Short mmCIF file of C-alpha atoms in Angstrom, two decimals:
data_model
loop_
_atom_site.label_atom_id
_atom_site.label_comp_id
_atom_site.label_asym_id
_atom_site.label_seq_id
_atom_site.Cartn_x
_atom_site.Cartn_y
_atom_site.Cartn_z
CA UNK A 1386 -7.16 19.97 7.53
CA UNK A 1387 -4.58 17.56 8.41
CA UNK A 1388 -3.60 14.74 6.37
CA UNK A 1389 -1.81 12.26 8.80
CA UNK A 1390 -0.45 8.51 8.68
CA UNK A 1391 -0.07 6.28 11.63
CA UNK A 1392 2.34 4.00 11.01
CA UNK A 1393 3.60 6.22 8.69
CA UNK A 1394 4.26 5.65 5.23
CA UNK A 1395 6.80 5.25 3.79
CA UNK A 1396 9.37 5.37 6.97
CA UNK A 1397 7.29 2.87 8.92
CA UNK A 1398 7.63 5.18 11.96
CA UNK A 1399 5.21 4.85 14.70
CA UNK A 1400 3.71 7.82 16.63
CA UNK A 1401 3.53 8.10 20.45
CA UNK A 1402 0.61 8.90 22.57
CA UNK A 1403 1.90 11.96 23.39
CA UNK A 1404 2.66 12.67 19.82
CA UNK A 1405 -1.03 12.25 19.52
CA UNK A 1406 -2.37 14.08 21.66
CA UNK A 1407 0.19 17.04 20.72
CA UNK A 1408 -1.46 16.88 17.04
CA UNK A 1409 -4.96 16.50 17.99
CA UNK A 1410 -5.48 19.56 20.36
CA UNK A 1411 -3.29 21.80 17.66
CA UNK A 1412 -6.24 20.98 15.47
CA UNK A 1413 -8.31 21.67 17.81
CA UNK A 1414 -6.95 25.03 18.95
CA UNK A 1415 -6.52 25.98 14.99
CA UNK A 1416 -10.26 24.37 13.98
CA UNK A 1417 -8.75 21.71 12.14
CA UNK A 1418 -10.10 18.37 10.56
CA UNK A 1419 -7.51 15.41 11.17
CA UNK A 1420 -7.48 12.56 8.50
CA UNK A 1421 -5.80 10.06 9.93
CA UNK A 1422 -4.80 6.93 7.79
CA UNK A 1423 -4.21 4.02 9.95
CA UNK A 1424 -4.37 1.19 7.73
CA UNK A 1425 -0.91 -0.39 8.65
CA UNK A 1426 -2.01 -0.57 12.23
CA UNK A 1427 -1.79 -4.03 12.19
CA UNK A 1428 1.37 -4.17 11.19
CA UNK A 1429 3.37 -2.97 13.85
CA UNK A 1430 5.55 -5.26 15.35
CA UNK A 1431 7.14 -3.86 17.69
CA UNK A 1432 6.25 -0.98 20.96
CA UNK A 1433 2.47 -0.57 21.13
CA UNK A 1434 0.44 1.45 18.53
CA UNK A 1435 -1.78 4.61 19.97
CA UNK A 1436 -5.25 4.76 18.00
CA UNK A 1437 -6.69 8.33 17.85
CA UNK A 1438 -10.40 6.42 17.92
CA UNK A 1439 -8.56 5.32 21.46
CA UNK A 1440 -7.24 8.46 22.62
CA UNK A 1441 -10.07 10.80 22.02
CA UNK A 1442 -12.97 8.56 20.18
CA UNK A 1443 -15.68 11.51 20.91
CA UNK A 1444 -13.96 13.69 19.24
CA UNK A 1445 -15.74 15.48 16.10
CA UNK A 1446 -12.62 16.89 14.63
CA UNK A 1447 -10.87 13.24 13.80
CA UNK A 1448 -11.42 10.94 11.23
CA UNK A 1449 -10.07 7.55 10.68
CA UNK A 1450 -9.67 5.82 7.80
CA UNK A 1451 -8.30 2.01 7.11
CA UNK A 1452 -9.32 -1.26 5.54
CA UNK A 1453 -8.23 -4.72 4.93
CA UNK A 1454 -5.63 -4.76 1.85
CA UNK A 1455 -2.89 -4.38 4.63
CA UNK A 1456 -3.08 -5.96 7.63
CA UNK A 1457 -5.07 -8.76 6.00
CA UNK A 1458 -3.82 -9.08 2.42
CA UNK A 1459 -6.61 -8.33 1.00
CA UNK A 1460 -6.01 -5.30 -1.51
CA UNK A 1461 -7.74 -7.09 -4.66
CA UNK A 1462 -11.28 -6.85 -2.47
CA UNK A 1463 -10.82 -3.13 -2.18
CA UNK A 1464 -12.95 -2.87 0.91
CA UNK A 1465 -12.26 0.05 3.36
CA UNK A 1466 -13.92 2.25 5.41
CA UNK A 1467 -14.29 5.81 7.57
CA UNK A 1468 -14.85 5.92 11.26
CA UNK A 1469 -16.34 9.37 12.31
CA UNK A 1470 -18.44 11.40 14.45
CA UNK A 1471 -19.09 13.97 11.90
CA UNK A 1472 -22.80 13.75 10.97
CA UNK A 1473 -22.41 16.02 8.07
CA UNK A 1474 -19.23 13.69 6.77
CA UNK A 1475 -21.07 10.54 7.33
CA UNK A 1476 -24.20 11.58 5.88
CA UNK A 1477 -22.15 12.87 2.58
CA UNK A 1478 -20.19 9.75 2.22
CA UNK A 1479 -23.55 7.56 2.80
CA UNK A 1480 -24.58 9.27 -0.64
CA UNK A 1481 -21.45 8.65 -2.07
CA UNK A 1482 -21.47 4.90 -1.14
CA UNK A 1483 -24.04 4.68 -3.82
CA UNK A 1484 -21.73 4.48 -6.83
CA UNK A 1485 -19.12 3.07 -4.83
CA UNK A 1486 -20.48 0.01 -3.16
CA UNK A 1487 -19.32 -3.23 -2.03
CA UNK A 1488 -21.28 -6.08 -3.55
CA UNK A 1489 -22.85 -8.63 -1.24
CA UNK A 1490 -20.94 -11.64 -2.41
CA UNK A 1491 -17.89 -9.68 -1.31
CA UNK A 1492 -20.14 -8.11 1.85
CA UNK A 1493 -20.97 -11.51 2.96
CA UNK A 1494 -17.65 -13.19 2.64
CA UNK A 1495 -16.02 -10.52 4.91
CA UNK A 1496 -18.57 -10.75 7.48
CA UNK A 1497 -18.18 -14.19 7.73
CA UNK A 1498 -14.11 -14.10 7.78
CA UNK A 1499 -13.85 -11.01 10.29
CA UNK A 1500 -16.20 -13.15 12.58
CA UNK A 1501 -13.95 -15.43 13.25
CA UNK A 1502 -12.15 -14.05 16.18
CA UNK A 1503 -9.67 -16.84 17.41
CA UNK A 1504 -8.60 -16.39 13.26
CA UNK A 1505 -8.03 -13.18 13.25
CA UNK A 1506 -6.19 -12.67 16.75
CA UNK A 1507 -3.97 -15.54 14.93
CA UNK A 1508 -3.32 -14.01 11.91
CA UNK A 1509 -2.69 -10.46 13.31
CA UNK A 1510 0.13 -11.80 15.39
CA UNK A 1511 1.77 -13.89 13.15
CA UNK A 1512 1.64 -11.21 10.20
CA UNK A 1513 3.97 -9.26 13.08
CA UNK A 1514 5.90 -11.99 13.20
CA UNK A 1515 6.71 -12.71 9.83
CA UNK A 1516 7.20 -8.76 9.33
CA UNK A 1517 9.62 -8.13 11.96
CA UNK A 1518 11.68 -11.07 11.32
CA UNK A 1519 12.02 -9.64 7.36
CA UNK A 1520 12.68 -6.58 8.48
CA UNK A 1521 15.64 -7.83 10.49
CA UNK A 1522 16.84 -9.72 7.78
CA UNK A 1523 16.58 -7.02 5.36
CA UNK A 1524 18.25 -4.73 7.72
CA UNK A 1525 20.78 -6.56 8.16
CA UNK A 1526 21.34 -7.24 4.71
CA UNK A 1527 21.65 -3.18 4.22
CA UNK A 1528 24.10 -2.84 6.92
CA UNK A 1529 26.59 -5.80 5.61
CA UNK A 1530 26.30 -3.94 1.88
CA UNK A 1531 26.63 -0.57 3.35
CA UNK A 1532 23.40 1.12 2.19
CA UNK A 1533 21.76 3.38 4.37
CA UNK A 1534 18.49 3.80 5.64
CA UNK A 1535 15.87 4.88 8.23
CA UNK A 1536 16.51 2.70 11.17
CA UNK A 1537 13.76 3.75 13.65
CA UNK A 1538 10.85 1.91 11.67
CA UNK A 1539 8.59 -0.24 13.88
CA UNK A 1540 5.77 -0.57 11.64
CA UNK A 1541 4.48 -1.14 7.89
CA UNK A 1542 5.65 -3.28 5.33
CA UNK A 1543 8.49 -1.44 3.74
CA UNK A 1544 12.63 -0.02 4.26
CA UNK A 1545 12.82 3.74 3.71
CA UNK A 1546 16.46 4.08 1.82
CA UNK A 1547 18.27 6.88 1.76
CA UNK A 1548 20.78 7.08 -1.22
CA UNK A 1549 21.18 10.54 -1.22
CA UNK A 1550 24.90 10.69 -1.44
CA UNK A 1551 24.89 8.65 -5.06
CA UNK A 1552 22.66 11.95 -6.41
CA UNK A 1553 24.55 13.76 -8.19
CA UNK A 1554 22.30 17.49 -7.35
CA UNK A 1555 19.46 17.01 -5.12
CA UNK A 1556 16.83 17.45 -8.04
CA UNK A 1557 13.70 15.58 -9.12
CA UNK A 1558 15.53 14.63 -12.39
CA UNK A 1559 18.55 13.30 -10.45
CA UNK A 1560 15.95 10.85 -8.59
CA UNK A 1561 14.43 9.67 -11.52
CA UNK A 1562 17.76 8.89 -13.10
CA UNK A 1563 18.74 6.76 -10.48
CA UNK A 1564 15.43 5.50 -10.16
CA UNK A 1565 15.77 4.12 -13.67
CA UNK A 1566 19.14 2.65 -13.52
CA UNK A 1567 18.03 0.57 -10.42
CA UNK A 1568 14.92 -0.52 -12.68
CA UNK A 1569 17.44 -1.28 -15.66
CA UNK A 1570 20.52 -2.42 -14.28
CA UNK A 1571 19.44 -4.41 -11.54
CA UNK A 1572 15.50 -5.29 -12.43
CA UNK A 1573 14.86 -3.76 -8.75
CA UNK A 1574 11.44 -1.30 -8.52
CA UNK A 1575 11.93 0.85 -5.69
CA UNK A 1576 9.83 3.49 -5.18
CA UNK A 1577 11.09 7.58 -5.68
CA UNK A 1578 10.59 9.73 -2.76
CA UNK A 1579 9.35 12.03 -4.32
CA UNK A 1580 6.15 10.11 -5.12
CA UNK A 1581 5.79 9.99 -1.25
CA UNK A 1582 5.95 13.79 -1.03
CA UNK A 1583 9.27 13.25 0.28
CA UNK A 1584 10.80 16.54 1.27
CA UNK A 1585 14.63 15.66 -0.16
CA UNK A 1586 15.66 13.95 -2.99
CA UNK A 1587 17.46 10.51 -2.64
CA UNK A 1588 14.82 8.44 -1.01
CA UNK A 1589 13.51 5.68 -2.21
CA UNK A 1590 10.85 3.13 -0.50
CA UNK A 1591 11.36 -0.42 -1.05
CA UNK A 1592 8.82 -2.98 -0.25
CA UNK A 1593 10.32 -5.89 1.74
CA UNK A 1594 7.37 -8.51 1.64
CA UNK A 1595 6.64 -8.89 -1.38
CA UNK A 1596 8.84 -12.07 -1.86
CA UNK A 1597 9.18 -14.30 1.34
CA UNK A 1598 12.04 -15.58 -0.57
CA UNK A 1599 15.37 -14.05 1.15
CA UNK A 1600 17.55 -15.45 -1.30
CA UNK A 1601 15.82 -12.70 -3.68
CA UNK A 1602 15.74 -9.83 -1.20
CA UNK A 1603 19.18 -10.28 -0.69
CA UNK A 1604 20.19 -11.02 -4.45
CA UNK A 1605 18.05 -7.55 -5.31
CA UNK A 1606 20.02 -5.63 -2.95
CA UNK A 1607 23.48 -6.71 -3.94
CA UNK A 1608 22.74 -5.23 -7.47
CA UNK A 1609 21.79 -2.33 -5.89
CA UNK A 1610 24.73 -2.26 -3.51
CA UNK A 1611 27.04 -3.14 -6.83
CA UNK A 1612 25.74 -0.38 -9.22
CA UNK A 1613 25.70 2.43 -6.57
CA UNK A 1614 29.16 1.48 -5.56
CA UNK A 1615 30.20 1.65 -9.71
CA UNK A 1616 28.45 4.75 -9.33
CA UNK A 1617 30.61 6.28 -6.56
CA UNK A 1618 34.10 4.75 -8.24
CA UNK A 1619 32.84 6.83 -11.44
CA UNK A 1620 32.59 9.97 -8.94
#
């Protein structure tokens, strides 16, 4: 099977229609299963975002999984779910819900909040809103200090960096030293690449709405910017 995000995380790329449909009939011509992860589809905020329930939704070969700790804020409620036309899937996960189940206080509040239409067609756009414009900022921010990163993101809440020229060898221990000196010296978490099965070392995903506070964004990078550019006088 595939394994497959959309927007992706961590670069925050989005995939094209024709990117799509490109995937889907490989899977098809192969026998592949595709699990795509869409939960950040609500996030994109800029270009339109292709759904495979859209592009082929009779399809028995594509799954689709997403939930509401994303596009809603609501990751503490832990509710999700899997859209499928895959009897013997759905009929294995029904038996699964069992030990797994939401309770019906939490059931019940949902229902009610996702029924409320004019709400959520508000909420949806002005989470883009409030993304793109601190993405921009943080963008920009990178691009005044110098740091590099992926610039073709349209989606998801996060920057991909790439400091791969402060590594000293492209190594897994090389990552996690730098890792830890961005955790020490400037009280920054970013995340490794290679905990996102990055293929290259010197990646690191940083979250960029967790504080709506740009004064701190920009204060976190600066340390960051300050210690990696100690780092390459050292060199």
């Amino acid at each position: 099977g595939i394994l497959f995000s959309n927007p992706d995380n961590p670069t925050g790329r989005v995939y094209s229609q024709d990117e799509l449909l490109l995937l889907s009939n490989f899977a098809k011509d192969h026998d592949l299963h595709i699990l795509a992860d869409e939960i950040y589809a609500g996030t994109v905020y800029e270009g339109e975002f292709h759904s495979f329930l859209r592009l082929q939704p009779d399809s028995h070969h594509i799954h689709v999984i997403t939930g509401l700790s994303k596009d809603f804020c609501l990751a503490g409620y832990r509710v999700g779910c899997l859209i499928s036309n895959h009897e013997g899937i759905l009929q294995s996960l029904a038996k699964l819900c069992r030990f797994c189940s939401i309770s019906l206080d939490t059931q019940y509040l949902l229902a009610d909040f996702l029924s409320d239409a004019d709400f959520i067609k508000f909420h949806i756009s002005e989470n883009k809103r409030r993304i793109r414009s601190q993405h921009d900022f943080f963008a920009e921010t990178l691009r005044r200090l110098g740091l590099k990163f992926y610039s073709c993101s349209t989606g998801g809440l996060f920057v991909w960096l790439d400091f791969r020229q402060h590594l000293r060898d492209a190594t897994d221990e090389e990552e996690e030293r730098l890792f830890s000196m961005i955790l020490e010296d400037c009280h920054v978490r970013i995340t490794p690449g290679q905990c996102c099965r990055a293929v290259e070392r010197g990646f690191f995903r940083a979250c960029i709405t967790t504080y709506p506070d740009r004064a701190v964004l920009d204060g976190a990078m600066c340390r960051i910017a300050s210690t990696l550019n100690g780092l390459s006088t050292q060199g």
